[in-house]
mmCIF file of C-alpha atoms in Angstrom:
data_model
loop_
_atom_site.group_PDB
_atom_site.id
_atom_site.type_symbol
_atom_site.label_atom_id
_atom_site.label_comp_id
_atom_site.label_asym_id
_atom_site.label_seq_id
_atom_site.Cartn_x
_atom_site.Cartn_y
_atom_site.Cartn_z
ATOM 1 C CA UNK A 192 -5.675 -12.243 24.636
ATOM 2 C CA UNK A 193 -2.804 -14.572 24.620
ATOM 3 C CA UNK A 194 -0.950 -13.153 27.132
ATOM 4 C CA UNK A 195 -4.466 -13.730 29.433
ATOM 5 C CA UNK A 196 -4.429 -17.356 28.127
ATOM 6 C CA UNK A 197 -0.773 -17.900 29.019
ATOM 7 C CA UNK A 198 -1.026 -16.120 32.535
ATOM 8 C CA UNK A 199 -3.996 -18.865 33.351
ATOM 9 C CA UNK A 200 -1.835 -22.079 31.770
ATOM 10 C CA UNK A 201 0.972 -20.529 34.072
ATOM 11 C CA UNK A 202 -1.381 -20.123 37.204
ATOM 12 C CA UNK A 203 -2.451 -23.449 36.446
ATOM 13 C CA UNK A 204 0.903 -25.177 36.329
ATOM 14 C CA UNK A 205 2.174 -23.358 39.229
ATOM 15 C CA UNK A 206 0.246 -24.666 41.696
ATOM 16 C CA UNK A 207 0.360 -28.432 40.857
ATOM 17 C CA UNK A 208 -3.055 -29.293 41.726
ATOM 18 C CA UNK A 209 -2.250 -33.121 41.516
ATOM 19 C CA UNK A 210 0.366 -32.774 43.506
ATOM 20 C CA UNK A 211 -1.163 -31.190 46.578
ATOM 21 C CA UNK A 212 -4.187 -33.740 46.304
ATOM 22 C CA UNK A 213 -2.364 -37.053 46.324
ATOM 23 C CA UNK A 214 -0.182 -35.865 49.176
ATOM 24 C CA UNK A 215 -3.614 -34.691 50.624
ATOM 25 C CA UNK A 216 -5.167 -38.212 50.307
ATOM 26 C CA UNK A 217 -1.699 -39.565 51.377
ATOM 27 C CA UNK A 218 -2.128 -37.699 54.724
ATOM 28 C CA UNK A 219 -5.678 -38.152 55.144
ATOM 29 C CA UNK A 220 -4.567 -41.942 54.804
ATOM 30 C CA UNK A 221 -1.693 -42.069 56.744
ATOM 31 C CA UNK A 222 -3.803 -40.432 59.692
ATOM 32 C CA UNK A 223 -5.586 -43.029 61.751
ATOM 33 C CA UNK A 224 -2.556 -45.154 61.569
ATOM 34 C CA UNK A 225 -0.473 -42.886 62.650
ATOM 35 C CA UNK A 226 -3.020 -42.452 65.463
ATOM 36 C CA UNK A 227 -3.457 -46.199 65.585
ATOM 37 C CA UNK A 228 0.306 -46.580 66.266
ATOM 38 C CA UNK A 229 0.215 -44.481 68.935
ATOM 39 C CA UNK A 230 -2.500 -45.658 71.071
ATOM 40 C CA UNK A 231 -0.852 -49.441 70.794
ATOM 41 C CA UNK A 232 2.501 -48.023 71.937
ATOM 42 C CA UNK A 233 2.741 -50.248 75.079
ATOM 43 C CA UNK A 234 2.886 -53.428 72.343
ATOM 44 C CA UNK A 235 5.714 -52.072 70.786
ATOM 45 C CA UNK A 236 8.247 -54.377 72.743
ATOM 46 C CA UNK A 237 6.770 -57.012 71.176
ATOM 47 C CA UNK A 238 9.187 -57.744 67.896
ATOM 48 C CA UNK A 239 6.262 -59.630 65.824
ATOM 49 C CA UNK A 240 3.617 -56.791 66.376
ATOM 50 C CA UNK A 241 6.806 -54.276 65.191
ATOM 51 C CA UNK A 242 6.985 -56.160 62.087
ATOM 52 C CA UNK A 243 3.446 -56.384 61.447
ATOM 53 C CA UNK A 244 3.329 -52.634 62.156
ATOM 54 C CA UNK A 245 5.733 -51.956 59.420
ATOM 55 C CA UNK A 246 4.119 -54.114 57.017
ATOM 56 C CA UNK A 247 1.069 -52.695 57.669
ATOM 57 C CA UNK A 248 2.838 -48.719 57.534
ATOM 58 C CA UNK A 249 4.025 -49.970 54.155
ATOM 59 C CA UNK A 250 0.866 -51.329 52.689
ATOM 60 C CA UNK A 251 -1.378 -48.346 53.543
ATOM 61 C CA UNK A 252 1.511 -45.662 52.109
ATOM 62 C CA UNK A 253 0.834 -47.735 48.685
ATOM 63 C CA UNK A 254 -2.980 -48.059 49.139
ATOM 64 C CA UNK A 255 -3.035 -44.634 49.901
ATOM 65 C CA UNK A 256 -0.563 -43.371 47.084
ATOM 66 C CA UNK A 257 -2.570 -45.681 44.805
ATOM 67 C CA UNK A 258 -5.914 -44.609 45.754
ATOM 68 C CA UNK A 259 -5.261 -40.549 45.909
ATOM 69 C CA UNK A 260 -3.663 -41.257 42.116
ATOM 70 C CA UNK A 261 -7.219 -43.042 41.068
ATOM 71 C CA UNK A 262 -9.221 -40.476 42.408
ATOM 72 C CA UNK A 263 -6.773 -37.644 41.213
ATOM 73 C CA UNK A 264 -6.661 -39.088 37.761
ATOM 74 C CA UNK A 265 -10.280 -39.923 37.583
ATOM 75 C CA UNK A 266 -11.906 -36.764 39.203
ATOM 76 C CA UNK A 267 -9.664 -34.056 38.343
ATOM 77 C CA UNK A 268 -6.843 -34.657 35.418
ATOM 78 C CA UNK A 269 -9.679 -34.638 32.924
ATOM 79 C CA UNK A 270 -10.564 -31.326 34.083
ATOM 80 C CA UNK A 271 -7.685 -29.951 34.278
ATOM 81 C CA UNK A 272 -5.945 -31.377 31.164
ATOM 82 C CA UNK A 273 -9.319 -29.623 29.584
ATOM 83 C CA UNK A 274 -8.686 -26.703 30.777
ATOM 84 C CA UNK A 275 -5.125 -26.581 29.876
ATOM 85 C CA UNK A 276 -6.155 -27.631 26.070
ATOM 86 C CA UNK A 277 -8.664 -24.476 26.134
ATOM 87 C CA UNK A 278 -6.122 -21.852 27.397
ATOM 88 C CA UNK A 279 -3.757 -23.101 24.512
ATOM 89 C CA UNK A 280 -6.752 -22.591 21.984
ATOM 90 C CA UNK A 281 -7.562 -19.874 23.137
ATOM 91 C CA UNK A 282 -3.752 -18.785 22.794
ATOM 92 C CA UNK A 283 -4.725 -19.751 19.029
ATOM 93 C CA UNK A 284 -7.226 -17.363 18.779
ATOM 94 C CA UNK A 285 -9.996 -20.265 19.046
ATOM 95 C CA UNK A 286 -12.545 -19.321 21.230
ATOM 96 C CA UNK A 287 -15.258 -22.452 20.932
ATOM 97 C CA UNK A 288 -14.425 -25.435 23.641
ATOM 98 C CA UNK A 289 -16.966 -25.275 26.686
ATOM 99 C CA UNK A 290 -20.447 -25.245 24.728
ATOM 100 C CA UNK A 291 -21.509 -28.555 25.808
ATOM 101 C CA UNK A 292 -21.142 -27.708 29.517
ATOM 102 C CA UNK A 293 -24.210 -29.300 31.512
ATOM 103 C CA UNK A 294 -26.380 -26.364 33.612
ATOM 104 C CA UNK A 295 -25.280 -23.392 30.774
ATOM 105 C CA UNK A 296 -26.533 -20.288 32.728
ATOM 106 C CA UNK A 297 -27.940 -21.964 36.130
ATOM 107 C CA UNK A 298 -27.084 -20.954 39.305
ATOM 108 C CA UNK A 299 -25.992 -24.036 41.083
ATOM 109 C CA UNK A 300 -23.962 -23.304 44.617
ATOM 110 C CA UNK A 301 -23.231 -27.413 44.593
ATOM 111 C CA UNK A 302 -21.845 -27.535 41.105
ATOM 112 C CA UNK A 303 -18.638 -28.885 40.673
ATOM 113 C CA UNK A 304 -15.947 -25.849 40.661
ATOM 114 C CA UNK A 305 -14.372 -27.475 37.343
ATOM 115 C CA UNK A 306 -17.096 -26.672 35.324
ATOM 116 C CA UNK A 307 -18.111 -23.651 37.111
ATOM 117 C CA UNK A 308 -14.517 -22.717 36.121
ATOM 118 C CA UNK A 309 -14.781 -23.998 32.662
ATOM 119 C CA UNK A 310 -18.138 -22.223 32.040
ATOM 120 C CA UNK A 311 -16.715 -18.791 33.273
ATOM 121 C CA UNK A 312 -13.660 -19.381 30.836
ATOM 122 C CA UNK A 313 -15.766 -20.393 28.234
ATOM 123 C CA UNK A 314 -17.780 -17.032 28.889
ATOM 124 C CA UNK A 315 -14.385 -14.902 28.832
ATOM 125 C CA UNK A 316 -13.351 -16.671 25.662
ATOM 126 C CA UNK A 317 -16.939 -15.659 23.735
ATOM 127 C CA UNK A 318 -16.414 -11.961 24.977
ATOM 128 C CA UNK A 319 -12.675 -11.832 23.780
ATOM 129 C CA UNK A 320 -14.465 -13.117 20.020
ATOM 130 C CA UNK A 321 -16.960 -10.694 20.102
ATOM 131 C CA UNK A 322 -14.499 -8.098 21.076
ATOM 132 C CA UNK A 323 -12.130 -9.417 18.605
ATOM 133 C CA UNK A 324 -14.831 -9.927 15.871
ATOM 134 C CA UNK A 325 -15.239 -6.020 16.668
ATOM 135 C CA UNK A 326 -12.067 -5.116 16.043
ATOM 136 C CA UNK A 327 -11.619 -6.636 12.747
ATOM 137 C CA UNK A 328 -14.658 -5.024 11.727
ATOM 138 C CA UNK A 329 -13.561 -1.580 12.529
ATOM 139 C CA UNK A 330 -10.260 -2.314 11.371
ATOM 140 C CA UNK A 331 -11.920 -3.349 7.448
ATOM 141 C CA UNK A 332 -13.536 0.029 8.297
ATOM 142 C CA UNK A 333 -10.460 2.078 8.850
ATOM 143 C CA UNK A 334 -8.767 0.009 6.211
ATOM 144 C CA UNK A 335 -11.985 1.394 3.307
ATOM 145 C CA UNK A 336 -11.855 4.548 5.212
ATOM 146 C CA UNK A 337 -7.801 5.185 4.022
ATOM 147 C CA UNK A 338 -8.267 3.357 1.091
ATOM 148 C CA UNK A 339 -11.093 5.965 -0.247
ATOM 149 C CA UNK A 340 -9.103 8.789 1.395
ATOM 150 C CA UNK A 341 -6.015 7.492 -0.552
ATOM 151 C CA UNK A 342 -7.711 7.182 -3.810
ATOM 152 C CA UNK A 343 -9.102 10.906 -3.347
ATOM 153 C CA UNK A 344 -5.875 12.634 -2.615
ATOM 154 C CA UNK A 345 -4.668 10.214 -5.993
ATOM 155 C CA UNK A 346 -7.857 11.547 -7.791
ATOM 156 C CA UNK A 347 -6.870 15.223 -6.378
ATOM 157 C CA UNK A 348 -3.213 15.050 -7.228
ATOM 158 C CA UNK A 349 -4.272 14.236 -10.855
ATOM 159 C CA UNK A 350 -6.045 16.634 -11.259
ATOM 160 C CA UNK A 351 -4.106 19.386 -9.983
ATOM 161 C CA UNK A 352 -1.080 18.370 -12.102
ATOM 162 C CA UNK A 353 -3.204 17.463 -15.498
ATOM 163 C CA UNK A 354 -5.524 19.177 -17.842
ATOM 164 C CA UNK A 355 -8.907 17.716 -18.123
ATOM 165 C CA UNK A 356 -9.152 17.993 -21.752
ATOM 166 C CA UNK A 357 -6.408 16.307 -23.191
ATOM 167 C CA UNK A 358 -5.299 14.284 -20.198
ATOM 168 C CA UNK A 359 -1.410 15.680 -20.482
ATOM 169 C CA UNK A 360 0.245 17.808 -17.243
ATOM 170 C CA UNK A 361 -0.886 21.210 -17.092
ATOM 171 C CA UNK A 362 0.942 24.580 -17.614
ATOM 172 C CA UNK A 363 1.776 24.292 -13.400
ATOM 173 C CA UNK A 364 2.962 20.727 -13.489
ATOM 174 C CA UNK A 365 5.099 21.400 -16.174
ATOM 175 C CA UNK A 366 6.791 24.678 -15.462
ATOM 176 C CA UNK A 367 7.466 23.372 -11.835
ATOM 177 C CA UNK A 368 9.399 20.076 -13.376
ATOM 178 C CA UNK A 369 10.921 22.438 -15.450
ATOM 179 C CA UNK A 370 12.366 23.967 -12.654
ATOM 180 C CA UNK A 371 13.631 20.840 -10.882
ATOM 181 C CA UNK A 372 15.337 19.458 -14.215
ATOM 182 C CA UNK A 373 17.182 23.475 -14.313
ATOM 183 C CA UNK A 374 18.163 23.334 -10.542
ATOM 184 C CA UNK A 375 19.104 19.472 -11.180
ATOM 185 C CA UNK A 376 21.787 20.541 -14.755
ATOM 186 C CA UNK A 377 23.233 23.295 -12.436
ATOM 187 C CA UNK A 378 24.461 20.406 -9.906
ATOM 188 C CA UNK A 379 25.724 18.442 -12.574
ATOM 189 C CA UNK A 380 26.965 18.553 -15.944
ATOM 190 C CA UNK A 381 24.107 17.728 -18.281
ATOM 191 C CA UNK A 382 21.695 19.396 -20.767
ATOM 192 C CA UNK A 383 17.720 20.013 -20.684
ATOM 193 C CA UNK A 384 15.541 20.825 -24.186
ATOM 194 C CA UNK A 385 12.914 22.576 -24.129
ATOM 195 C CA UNK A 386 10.597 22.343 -27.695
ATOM 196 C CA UNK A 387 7.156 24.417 -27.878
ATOM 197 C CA UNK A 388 4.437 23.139 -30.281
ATOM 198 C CA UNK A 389 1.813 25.356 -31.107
ATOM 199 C CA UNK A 390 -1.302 24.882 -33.253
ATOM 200 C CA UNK A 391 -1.275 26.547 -37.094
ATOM 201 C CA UNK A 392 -4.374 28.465 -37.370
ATOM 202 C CA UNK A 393 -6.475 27.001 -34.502
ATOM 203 C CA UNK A 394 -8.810 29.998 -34.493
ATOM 204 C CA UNK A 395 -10.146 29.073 -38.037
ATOM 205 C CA UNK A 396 -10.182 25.558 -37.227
ATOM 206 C CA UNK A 397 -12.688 26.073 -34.631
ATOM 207 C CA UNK A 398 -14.774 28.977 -36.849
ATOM 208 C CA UNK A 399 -15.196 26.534 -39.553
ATOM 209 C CA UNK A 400 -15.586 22.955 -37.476
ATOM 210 C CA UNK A 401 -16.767 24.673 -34.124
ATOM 211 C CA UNK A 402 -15.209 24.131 -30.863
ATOM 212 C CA UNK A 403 -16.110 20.464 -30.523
ATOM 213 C CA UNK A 404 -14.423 20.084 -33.044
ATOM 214 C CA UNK A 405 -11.451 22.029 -31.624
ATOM 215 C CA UNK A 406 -11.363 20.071 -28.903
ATOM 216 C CA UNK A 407 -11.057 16.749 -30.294
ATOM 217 C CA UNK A 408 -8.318 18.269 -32.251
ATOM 218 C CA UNK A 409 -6.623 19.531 -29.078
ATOM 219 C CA UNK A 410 -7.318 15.600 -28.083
ATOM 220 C CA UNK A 411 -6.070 13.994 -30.849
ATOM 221 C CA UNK A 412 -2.809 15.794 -31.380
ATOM 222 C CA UNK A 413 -1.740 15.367 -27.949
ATOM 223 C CA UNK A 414 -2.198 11.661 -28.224
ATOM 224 C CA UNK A 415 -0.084 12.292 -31.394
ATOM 225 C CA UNK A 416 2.380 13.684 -29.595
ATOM 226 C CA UNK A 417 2.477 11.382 -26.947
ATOM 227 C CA UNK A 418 3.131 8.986 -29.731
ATOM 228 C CA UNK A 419 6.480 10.678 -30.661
ATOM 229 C CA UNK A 420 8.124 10.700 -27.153
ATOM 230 C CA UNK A 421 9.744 8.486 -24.969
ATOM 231 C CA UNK A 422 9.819 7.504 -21.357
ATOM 232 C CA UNK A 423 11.226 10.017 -19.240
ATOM 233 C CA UNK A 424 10.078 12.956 -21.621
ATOM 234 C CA UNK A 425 7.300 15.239 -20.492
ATOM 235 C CA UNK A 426 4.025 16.567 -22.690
ATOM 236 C CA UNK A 427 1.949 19.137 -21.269
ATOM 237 C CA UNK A 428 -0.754 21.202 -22.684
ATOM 238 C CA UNK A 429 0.548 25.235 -21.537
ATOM 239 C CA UNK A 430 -1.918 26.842 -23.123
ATOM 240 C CA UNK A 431 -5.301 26.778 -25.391
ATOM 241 C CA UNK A 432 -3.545 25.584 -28.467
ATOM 242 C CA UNK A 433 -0.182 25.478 -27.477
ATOM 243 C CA UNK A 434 2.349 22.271 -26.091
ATOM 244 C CA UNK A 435 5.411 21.881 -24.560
ATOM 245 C CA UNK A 436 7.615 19.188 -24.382
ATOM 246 C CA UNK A 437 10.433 18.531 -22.150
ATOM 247 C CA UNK A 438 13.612 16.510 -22.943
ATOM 248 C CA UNK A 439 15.935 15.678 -20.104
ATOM 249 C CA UNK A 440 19.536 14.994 -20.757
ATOM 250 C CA UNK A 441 19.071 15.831 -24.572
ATOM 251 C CA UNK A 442 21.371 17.897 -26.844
ATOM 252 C CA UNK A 443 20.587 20.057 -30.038
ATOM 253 C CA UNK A 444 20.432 17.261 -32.353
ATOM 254 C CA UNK A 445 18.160 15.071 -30.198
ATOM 255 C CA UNK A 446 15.542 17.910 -29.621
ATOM 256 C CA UNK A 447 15.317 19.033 -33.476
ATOM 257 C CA UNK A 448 14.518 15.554 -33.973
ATOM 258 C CA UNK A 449 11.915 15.229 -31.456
ATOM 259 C CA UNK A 450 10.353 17.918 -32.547
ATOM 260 C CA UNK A 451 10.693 17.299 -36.520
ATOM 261 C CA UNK A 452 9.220 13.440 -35.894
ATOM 262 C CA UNK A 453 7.029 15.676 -34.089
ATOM 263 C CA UNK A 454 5.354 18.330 -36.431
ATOM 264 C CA UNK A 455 5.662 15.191 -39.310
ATOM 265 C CA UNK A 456 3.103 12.976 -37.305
ATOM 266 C CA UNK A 457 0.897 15.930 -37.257
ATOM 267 C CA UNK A 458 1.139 17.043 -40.471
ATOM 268 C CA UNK A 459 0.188 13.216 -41.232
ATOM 269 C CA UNK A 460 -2.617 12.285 -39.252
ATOM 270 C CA UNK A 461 -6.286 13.002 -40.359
ATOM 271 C CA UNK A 462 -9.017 14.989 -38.440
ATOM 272 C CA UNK A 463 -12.885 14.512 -38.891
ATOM 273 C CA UNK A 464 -15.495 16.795 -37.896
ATOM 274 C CA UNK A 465 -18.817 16.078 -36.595
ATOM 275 C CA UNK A 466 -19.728 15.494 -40.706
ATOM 276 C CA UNK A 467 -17.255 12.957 -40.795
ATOM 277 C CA UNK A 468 -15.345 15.471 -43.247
ATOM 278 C CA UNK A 469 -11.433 14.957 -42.810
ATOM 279 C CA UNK A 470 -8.757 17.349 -42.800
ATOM 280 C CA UNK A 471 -5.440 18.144 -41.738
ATOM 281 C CA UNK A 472 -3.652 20.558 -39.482
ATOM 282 C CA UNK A 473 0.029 21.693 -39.210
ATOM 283 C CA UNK A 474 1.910 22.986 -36.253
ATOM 284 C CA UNK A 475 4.552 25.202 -35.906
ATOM 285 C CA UNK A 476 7.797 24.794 -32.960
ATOM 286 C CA UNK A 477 10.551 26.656 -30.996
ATOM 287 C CA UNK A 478 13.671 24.478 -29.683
ATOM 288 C CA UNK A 479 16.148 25.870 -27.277
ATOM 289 C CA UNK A 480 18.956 23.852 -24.893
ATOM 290 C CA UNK A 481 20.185 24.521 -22.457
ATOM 291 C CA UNK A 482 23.353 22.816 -20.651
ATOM 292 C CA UNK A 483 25.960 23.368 -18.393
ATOM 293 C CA UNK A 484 28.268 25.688 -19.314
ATOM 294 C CA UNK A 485 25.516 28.373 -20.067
ATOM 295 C CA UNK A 486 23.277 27.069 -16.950
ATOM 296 C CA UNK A 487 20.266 28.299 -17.908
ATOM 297 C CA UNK A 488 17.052 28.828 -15.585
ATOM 298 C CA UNK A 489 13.664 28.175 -16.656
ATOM 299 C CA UNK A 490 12.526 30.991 -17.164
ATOM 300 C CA UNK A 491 15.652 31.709 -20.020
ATOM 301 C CA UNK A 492 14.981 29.220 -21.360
ATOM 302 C CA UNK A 493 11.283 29.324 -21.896
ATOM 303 C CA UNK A 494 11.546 32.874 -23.068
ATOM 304 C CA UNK A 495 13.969 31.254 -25.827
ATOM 305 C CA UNK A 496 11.800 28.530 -27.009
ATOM 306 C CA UNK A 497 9.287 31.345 -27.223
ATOM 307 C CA UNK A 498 11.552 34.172 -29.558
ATOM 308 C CA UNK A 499 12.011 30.779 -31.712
ATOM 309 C CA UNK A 500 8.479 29.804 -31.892
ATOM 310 C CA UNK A 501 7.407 33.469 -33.037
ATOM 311 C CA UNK A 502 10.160 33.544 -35.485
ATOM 312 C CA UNK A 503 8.339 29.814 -36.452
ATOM 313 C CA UNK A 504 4.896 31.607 -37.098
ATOM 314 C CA UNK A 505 6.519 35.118 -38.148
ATOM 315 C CA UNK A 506 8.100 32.659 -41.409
ATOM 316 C CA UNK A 507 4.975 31.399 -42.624
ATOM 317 C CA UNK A 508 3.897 28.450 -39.917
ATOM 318 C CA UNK A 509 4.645 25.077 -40.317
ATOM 319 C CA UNK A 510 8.050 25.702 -39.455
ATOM 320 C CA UNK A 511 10.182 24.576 -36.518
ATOM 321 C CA UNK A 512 13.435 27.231 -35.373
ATOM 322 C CA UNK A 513 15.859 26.434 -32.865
ATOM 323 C CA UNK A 514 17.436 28.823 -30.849
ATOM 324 C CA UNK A 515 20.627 29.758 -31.101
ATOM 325 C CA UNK A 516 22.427 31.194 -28.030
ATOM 326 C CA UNK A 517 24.751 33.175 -30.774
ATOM 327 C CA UNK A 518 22.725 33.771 -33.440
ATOM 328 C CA UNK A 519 19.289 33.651 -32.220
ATOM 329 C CA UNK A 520 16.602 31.506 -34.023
ATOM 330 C CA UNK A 521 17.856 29.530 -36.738
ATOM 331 C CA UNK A 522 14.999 27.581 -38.724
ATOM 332 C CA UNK A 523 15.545 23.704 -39.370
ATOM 333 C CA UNK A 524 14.811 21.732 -42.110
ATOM 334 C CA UNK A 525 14.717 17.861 -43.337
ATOM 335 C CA UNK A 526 15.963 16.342 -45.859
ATOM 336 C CA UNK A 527 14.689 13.620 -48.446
ATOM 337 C CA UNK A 528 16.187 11.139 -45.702
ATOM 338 C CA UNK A 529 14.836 12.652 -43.119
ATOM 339 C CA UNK A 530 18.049 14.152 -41.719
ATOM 340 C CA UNK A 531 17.494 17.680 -40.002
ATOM 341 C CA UNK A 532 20.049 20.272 -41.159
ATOM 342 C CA UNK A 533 19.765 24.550 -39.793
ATOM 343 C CA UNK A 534 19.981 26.857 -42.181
#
């Protein structure tokens, strides 16, 4: 479009109509004294009818520059400063300047060529809006198209790496970070935790309340648990009643009390059933880490977390153990301060 509009201003300027018509009119001017001169040539002798001639070659050169520069000016720089003033408009990307052309849509063979001119532009200028008006609308188009297709694949992506019920990452998600944060310690020297959670007597909790009720306990404690950890730290639900919780960068100390703070919020916060009748629930965890000098895989080290979570429900439940690579699982405790020591 605007190289279309430029190619017409540069057509335009190239050929300097106003130019070639006042040296036209000049000519046609100049003519039948030229003509004039020549049939009077045997009075040329004569020095008075020389000078006269010269006056007279001098005063029609500036009648006739004069005159082909009035009727220049007045029939045609209108036009064609018009015409200039649409192309650059048009270069704008504005498309309206010939709608009050006289004789829209006749046929007229004695028209003046201006306007014919000017109404064929102004045609060519409505078609490049229309076409252009097109284009914007299948652009918006295009534009919803990917924007739906883009939330989808969002939509899709959620859902393959969450679980629907309590909105954490799923067993996959989780296991396959796991993964990247073991292959990411084994480049350089750093530790990974690994704490499982899992639910004290869930069966009975869902014979007595009934599985709604379950689930808004499965609900509930994960937004608990969510509660407890920080940025960078990954949830997910692994199994019906069972969590997992992944600490990057974090050594013994820091899991046991992630997982303490933990099993305490549980232990504190208050369940209803569909009665409105409250109780309470406990939980049970395994800790293992894992760091560089023992570069542990994933699967190590979820097998650990697991030997110290069955040792957690093998003691009684509502325990938490931590795995020792020497010992095995060790069981923590807390303190009136709320200090964690192992036993």
């Amino acid at each position: 479009m605007e190289e279309m509009a430029t190619k017409v201003m540069a057509k335009i300027n190239s050929i300097q109509i106003t130019t070639i018509l006042r040296s036209s009119l000049l000519l046609t001017g100049l003519a039948p004294l030229v003509v004039a001169v020549i049939a009077a040539a045997p009075l040329l002798d004569d020095d008075r009818f020389n000078l006269a001639m010269v006056l007279g070659v001098l005063v029609a050169l500036s009648i006739s520059w004069l005159l082909g520069s009035l009727v220049v000016n007045g029939l045609f720089m209108g036009a064609i400063k018009r015409l200039q003033d649409f192309c650059l408009q048009v270069k704008q990307g504005k498309y309206d300047g010939f709608d009050d052309l006289p004789g829209q849509g006749l046929i007229n063979s004695d028209e003046n060529e201006f306007i014919s001119l000017m109404r064929d532009m102004g045609w060519m200028a409505r078609l490049i809006k229309k076409r252009e008006q097109e284009l914007r609308a299948s652009i918006a188009m295009l534009k919803a198209a990917q924007d739906e297709l883009n939330q989808s694949n969002a939509c899709l992506a959620e859902m393959a790496m969450t679980d629907p019920l309590t909105r954490l990452y799923n067993r996959r998600y989780f296991f396959d970070h796991l993964e990247q944060e073991c292959a990411h310690m084994n480049r350089k020297p750093q530790s990974v935790s690994l704490i499982m959670l899992d639910i004290d007597h869930f069966k009975i909790i869902n014979d007595k309340y009934g599985h709604q009720t379950g689930d808004i306990v499965l609900t509930e404690l994960s937004r608990a648990i969510e509660k407890t950890v920080r940025s960078g730290e990954i949830v997910a639900r692994i199994g019906g009643e069972e969590f997992a919780v992944l600490v990057p960068d974090a050594d013994k100390d820091g899991a046991v009390h992630i997982a303490c703070r933990i099993c305490r919020e549980v232990r504190e916060h208050v369940f209803k059933d569909d009665e409105e009748q409250t109780f309470k629930i406990t939980c049970s965890a395994g800790i293992t880490v894992a760091s560089q000098a023992s570069v542990r895989s994933a699967d190590k080290l979820c097998k650990q977390a697991d030997i110290a979570l069955y040792a957690a429900k093998e003691a009684g439940r509502n325990r938490i153990y931590f795995y020792d690579h020497q010992y095995g699982p060790i069981e923590v405790t807390e303190n009136g301060n709320g200090y964690q020591n192992m036993s």
